[in-house]
Short mmCIF file of C-alpha atoms and ligand atoms in Angstrom, two decimals:
data_model
loop_
_atom_site.label_atom_id
_atom_site.label_comp_id
_atom_site.label_asym_id
_atom_site.label_seq_id
_atom_site.Cartn_x
_atom_site.Cartn_y
_atom_site.Cartn_z
CA UNK O 738 94.94 125.21 141.54
CA UNK O 739 93.93 123.56 144.50
CA UNK O 740 96.41 122.34 147.09
CA UNK O 741 95.86 119.68 149.27
CA UNK O 742 97.18 117.61 151.42
CA UNK O 743 95.75 114.21 152.61
CA UNK O 744 96.61 113.36 156.48
CA UNK O 745 94.86 110.16 158.01
CA UNK O 746 92.26 110.31 154.91
CA UNK O 747 91.71 114.28 155.58
CA UNK O 748 91.59 116.63 152.88
CA UNK O 749 94.07 119.52 154.55
CA UNK O 750 93.16 122.61 152.11
CA UNK O 751 96.16 124.76 151.34
CA UNK O 752 95.00 127.25 148.56
CA UNK O 753 93.79 130.24 150.17
CA UNK O 754 95.07 129.03 153.99
CA UNK O 755 98.90 128.49 154.42
CA UNK O 756 100.10 126.36 157.27
CA UNK O 757 102.79 127.44 160.28
CA UNK O 758 104.48 124.30 161.39
CA UNK O 759 106.04 125.06 164.93
CA UNK O 760 109.25 123.42 165.90
CA UNK O 761 109.67 121.89 169.63
CA UNK O 762 112.83 120.24 169.75
CA UNK O 763 113.64 118.16 172.62
CA UNK O 764 116.86 117.63 172.31
CA UNK O 765 119.85 118.84 174.26
CA UNK O 766 122.41 120.19 171.47
CA UNK O 767 119.04 122.01 169.60
CA UNK O 768 120.87 124.73 167.55
CA UNK O 769 118.46 127.30 168.27
CA UNK O 770 117.13 126.64 171.20
CA UNK O 771 120.19 125.41 173.30
CA UNK O 772 118.44 122.28 174.86
CA UNK O 773 115.84 124.11 176.52
CA UNK O 774 112.93 121.74 175.92
CA UNK O 775 114.90 118.63 177.09
CA UNK O 776 112.77 117.90 180.17
CA UNK O 777 109.36 116.90 178.72
CA UNK O 778 106.95 118.73 181.16
CA UNK O 779 108.59 121.93 179.70
CA UNK O 780 108.21 120.47 176.23
CA UNK O 781 104.78 120.16 176.59
CA UNK O 782 104.27 123.48 177.99
CA UNK O 783 106.17 125.04 175.01
CA UNK O 784 104.15 122.93 172.40
CA UNK O 785 100.97 124.40 174.33
CA UNK O 786 102.27 127.78 173.92
CA UNK O 787 103.00 127.16 170.41
CA UNK O 788 99.34 126.47 169.50
CA UNK O 789 98.04 129.41 171.51
CA UNK O 790 99.83 131.46 169.24
CA UNK O 791 98.28 129.83 165.92
CA UNK O 792 99.97 127.05 165.30
CA UNK O 793 98.34 124.89 162.62
CA UNK O 794 101.04 121.70 163.18
CA UNK O 795 103.84 120.97 165.29
CA UNK O 796 106.57 119.16 164.45
CA UNK O 797 108.45 117.05 167.43
CA UNK O 798 112.26 115.70 166.99
CA UNK O 799 114.77 113.94 169.66
CA UNK O 800 117.29 113.95 167.58
CA UNK O 801 119.22 117.36 165.85
CA UNK O 802 119.50 117.84 162.17
CA UNK O 803 121.71 120.71 162.15
CA UNK O 804 125.39 120.33 160.25
CA UNK O 805 127.54 117.83 162.75
CA UNK O 806 125.14 117.07 165.14
CA UNK O 807 125.87 113.68 166.99
CA UNK O 808 123.12 110.50 166.02
CA UNK O 809 121.24 109.90 168.96
CA UNK O 810 120.08 105.93 169.16
CA UNK O 811 116.31 104.80 168.26
CA UNK O 812 116.07 103.92 172.21
CA UNK O 813 116.96 107.74 173.60
CA UNK O 814 115.26 109.03 171.01
CA UNK O 815 111.89 107.57 171.22
CA UNK O 816 112.62 108.31 175.37
CA UNK O 817 112.48 112.07 174.62
CA UNK O 818 109.71 112.31 171.98
CA UNK O 819 107.08 109.37 172.93
CA UNK O 820 105.83 111.33 176.30
CA UNK O 821 105.70 114.61 174.65
CA UNK O 822 103.29 113.57 171.51
CA UNK O 823 101.09 111.34 174.06
CA UNK O 824 100.97 114.28 176.32
CA UNK O 825 100.50 116.58 173.47
CA UNK O 826 98.08 114.42 172.04
CA UNK O 827 95.86 114.09 175.02
CA UNK O 828 95.53 117.70 175.04
CA UNK O 829 94.15 118.65 171.69
CA UNK O 830 93.32 117.88 168.05
CA UNK O 831 96.26 120.22 166.37
CA UNK O 832 98.23 117.90 163.97
CA UNK O 833 101.66 116.38 165.44
CA UNK O 834 104.75 115.94 163.13
CA UNK O 835 107.51 113.75 163.66
CA UNK O 836 110.38 114.77 162.53
CA UNK O 837 112.73 111.59 162.18
CA UNK O 838 114.94 110.15 159.92
CA UNK O 839 114.29 106.76 162.28
CA UNK O 840 111.59 104.41 161.02
CA UNK O 841 111.14 102.82 163.97
CA UNK O 842 110.66 106.42 166.04
CA UNK O 843 108.37 106.86 162.95
CA UNK O 844 106.33 104.00 163.87
CA UNK O 845 105.72 104.52 167.28
CA UNK O 846 105.20 108.56 167.02
CA UNK O 847 102.23 107.65 164.49
CA UNK O 848 100.82 105.28 166.94
CA UNK O 849 101.11 107.47 169.86
CA UNK O 850 98.98 110.34 167.81
CA UNK O 851 101.54 111.63 165.34
CA UNK O 852 100.14 112.84 161.94
CA UNK O 853 103.10 113.58 159.97
CA UNK O 854 106.06 112.13 158.98
CA UNK O 855 109.44 114.11 158.53
CA UNK O 856 112.21 112.68 157.61
CA UNK O 857 114.68 115.26 156.74
CA UNK O 858 116.24 112.24 154.58
CA UNK O 859 112.89 112.20 152.40
CA UNK O 860 112.67 108.38 153.37
CA UNK O 861 116.19 107.25 152.04
CA UNK O 862 117.96 107.32 155.08
CA UNK O 863 116.35 104.33 157.11
CA UNK O 864 115.47 100.95 154.34
CA UNK O 865 112.28 100.46 156.41
CA UNK O 866 110.77 103.78 156.77
CA UNK O 867 109.06 103.40 152.78
CA UNK O 868 107.30 100.64 154.48
CA UNK O 869 106.18 102.37 157.74
CA UNK O 870 105.41 105.07 155.32
CA UNK O 871 103.45 102.93 153.33
CA UNK O 872 101.57 100.62 156.13
CA UNK O 873 99.74 104.55 157.47
CA UNK O 874 97.95 106.81 155.92
CA UNK O 875 99.91 109.88 157.86
CA UNK O 876 101.53 112.97 156.14
CA UNK O 877 105.04 113.09 154.66
CA UNK O 878 107.14 115.62 154.15
CA UNK O 879 109.99 114.87 151.58
CA UNK O 880 113.15 117.25 152.13
CA UNK O 881 115.97 117.22 149.94
CA UNK O 882 119.18 116.70 151.00
CA UNK O 883 122.92 116.56 149.74
CA UNK O 884 124.70 114.17 151.45
CA UNK O 885 124.08 113.65 155.54
CA UNK O 886 123.87 115.88 158.32
CA UNK O 887 127.13 114.83 159.61
CA UNK O 888 128.32 115.19 155.87
CA UNK O 889 126.30 117.67 154.08
CA UNK O 890 128.06 121.47 154.39
CA UNK O 891 131.51 120.32 153.19
CA UNK O 892 131.51 121.67 149.90
CA UNK O 893 128.44 121.21 148.90
CA UNK O 894 128.34 120.96 144.71
CA UNK O 895 125.36 121.23 142.45
CA UNK O 896 125.57 122.20 137.79
CA UNK O 897 121.93 123.65 138.63
CA UNK O 898 120.62 123.62 142.74
CA UNK O 899 117.14 124.40 141.22
CA UNK O 900 116.93 121.50 138.63
CA UNK O 901 118.84 118.80 141.08
CA UNK O 902 116.20 120.10 143.51
CA UNK O 903 113.18 119.34 140.68
CA UNK O 904 114.80 116.18 139.34
CA UNK O 905 115.02 114.94 142.85
CA UNK O 906 111.02 115.65 143.33
CA UNK O 907 110.22 114.18 140.57
CA UNK O 908 111.85 111.19 141.20
CA UNK O 909 110.70 110.82 144.59
CA UNK O 910 107.15 111.38 143.90
CA UNK O 911 107.51 108.66 141.29
CA UNK O 912 109.04 105.58 143.17
CA UNK O 913 106.54 106.29 146.12
CA UNK O 914 103.85 106.41 144.43
CA UNK O 915 105.53 102.78 142.88
CA UNK O 916 105.31 102.15 146.73
CA UNK O 917 101.37 102.43 146.78
CA UNK O 918 101.87 106.00 148.34
CA UNK O 919 99.78 108.56 146.90
CA UNK O 920 100.92 112.38 146.12
CA UNK O 921 97.94 113.91 147.88
CA UNK O 922 99.97 112.84 150.96
CA UNK O 923 103.06 114.50 150.32
CA UNK O 924 104.62 118.13 150.69
CA UNK O 925 107.78 118.63 149.10
CA UNK O 926 110.43 120.87 151.06
CA UNK O 927 113.93 122.58 148.70
CA UNK O 928 116.07 121.76 152.20
CA UNK O 929 117.54 125.39 152.87
CA UNK O 930 120.77 124.58 154.58
CA UNK O 931 120.93 120.41 153.91
CA UNK O 932 124.09 120.13 152.08
CA UNK O 933 123.57 124.25 150.43
CA UNK O 934 125.46 126.99 150.22
CA UNK O 935 124.42 130.69 150.48
CA UNK O 936 123.86 130.74 147.20
CA UNK O 937 122.30 127.87 146.52
CA UNK O 938 119.85 128.25 149.37
CA UNK O 939 119.12 132.15 147.71
CA UNK O 940 118.44 130.75 144.06
CA UNK O 941 115.94 128.10 145.85
CA UNK O 942 114.07 130.88 147.76
CA UNK O 943 114.07 132.66 144.05
CA UNK O 944 112.76 129.26 142.37
CA UNK O 945 110.14 128.67 144.66
CA UNK O 946 107.47 128.64 141.98
CA UNK O 947 109.29 125.78 139.85
CA UNK O 948 109.76 123.64 142.60
CA UNK O 949 106.09 122.88 142.88
CA UNK O 950 107.18 119.65 140.78
CA UNK O 951 103.19 117.91 139.96
CA UNK O 952 101.29 120.70 141.80
CA UNK O 953 102.64 119.37 145.46
CA UNK O 954 102.65 122.30 148.33
CA UNK O 955 105.96 123.41 149.14
CA UNK O 956 107.40 123.92 152.61
CA UNK O 957 110.25 126.06 153.80
CA UNK O 958 112.04 125.60 156.72
CA UNK O 959 114.92 128.54 157.54
CA UNK O 960 113.89 129.66 160.68
CA UNK O 961 116.88 130.83 162.44
CA UNK O 962 119.05 128.90 159.82
CA UNK O 963 122.83 130.34 159.40
CA UNK O 964 122.06 131.55 155.93
CA UNK O 965 120.46 134.18 157.81
CA UNK O 966 123.63 134.94 159.84
CA UNK O 967 125.61 135.06 157.10
CA UNK O 968 123.08 137.72 155.18
CA UNK O 969 123.18 139.76 158.20
CA UNK O 970 126.42 139.29 158.71
CA UNK O 971 125.99 138.75 162.26
CA UNK O 972 126.40 135.91 164.99
CA UNK O 973 124.16 137.03 167.50
CA UNK O 974 120.65 133.86 167.50
CA UNK O 975 118.62 136.77 168.40
CA UNK O 976 118.63 138.68 165.19
CA UNK O 977 117.69 136.10 163.09
CA UNK O 978 113.82 135.75 164.04
CA UNK O 979 112.56 138.87 162.48
CA UNK O 980 114.79 137.82 158.84
CA UNK O 981 112.67 134.70 159.40
CA UNK O 982 109.64 136.77 159.33
CA UNK O 983 110.32 138.37 156.22
CA UNK O 984 111.13 135.26 154.86
CA UNK O 985 107.90 133.99 155.15
CA UNK O 986 105.75 136.37 153.93
CA UNK O 987 108.31 136.11 151.02
CA UNK O 988 107.94 132.70 150.35
CA UNK O 989 104.13 132.22 151.16
CA UNK O 990 103.69 135.48 148.13
CA UNK O 991 106.22 132.94 145.77
CA UNK O 992 103.84 129.96 146.84
CA UNK O 993 104.61 128.47 149.56
CA UNK O 994 102.36 126.77 151.31
CA UNK O 995 103.74 125.34 154.85
CA UNK O 996 106.12 127.48 157.12
CA UNK O 997 108.83 125.30 159.67
CA UNK O 998 109.25 128.34 162.22
CA UNK O 999 110.78 128.57 165.96
CA UNK O 1000 108.31 131.62 167.00
CA UNK O 1001 105.57 131.06 165.54
CA UNK O 1002 102.97 134.05 166.60
CA UNK O 1003 104.85 136.71 163.97
CA UNK O 1004 105.40 134.16 161.56
CA UNK O 1005 101.20 133.40 161.31
CA UNK O 1006 101.12 137.18 160.73
CA UNK O 1007 103.16 137.03 158.28
CA UNK O 1008 101.30 134.84 156.18
CA UNK O 1009 97.97 136.27 156.92
CA UNK O 1010 99.40 139.53 155.34
CA UNK O 1011 101.18 137.58 152.50
CA UNK O 1012 97.68 135.58 151.79
CA UNK O 1013 95.38 139.15 151.82
CA UNK O 1014 97.54 140.60 149.33
CA UNK O 1015 97.88 137.32 146.97
CA UNK O 1016 93.93 137.38 147.53
C1 LIG J 1199 114.07 118.95 160.98
N1 LIG J 1199 114.53 120.47 159.86
C2 LIG J 1199 115.08 120.82 160.20
N2 LIG J 1199 115.08 121.98 159.40
C3 LIG J 1199 114.79 121.60 158.40
C4 LIG J 1199 113.83 121.87 157.41
O1 LIG J 1199 114.40 123.33 156.33
N3 LIG J 1199 112.54 120.87 156.55
C5 LIG J 1199 112.21 120.23 157.45
N4 LIG J 1199 111.34 119.35 156.81
N5 LIG J 1199 112.43 119.44 158.54
C6 LIG J 1199 113.78 120.37 158.78
#
């Protein structure tokens, strides 16, 4: 079956070749890069490096979504991300995704040249987000999260996590379509680590093929996440990059079409190896 992602009226065919989304955190408290890219110039430099390593998309964010992270005011988030988006847009045609939960930030980012809205609330957090999504033709990442980044890891519970995520995807596709958003604009994301225990994350990874509701492509974001640290029984962030690459290959084999990662080059290689075997 063809796997198409419609972004700004352009069909991106993910059937044979998946996409790697490189993470550009413009935050002082990002859990895995310690805010190294808060300065605009360094963030842009990092973004261009990720492109040179093969990133198909840059996911630029100015508010951390790690468990317990402090919310950021829209003005501050805009101050962080807009100069980076503008500078990257002026240098390259590579797709840019805005990682935000705020409609005002998403709208300004799209006006500044972003192509995709990656809202971890699945467009349910900010009441104005749905309208923003309707009024532009950006691609959309619809992620599953139980709770909010502040509350999500407080005793996550599901009867059947796979079934609940599937049901959520079905409901979101239905209500977004009713609002006038075509399914082709949407990529689905099970939201690894967002209100899930290690067991929930493993169940979701095993069941990736079942999560592609209505044939929509699946995005997987496990890069440097604590589930890897838990499985390795290691506190060291540096220990999480190679296992991330292993999970990228595994997820691609199970049908994921987009991976969101910090370390782009080895994950691009992992995607291409998995695709060579998939044929
Ligand atoms: C912003 N962000 C952090 N983790 C993420 C994940 O797993 N998926 C998506 N779409 N965004 C994420």
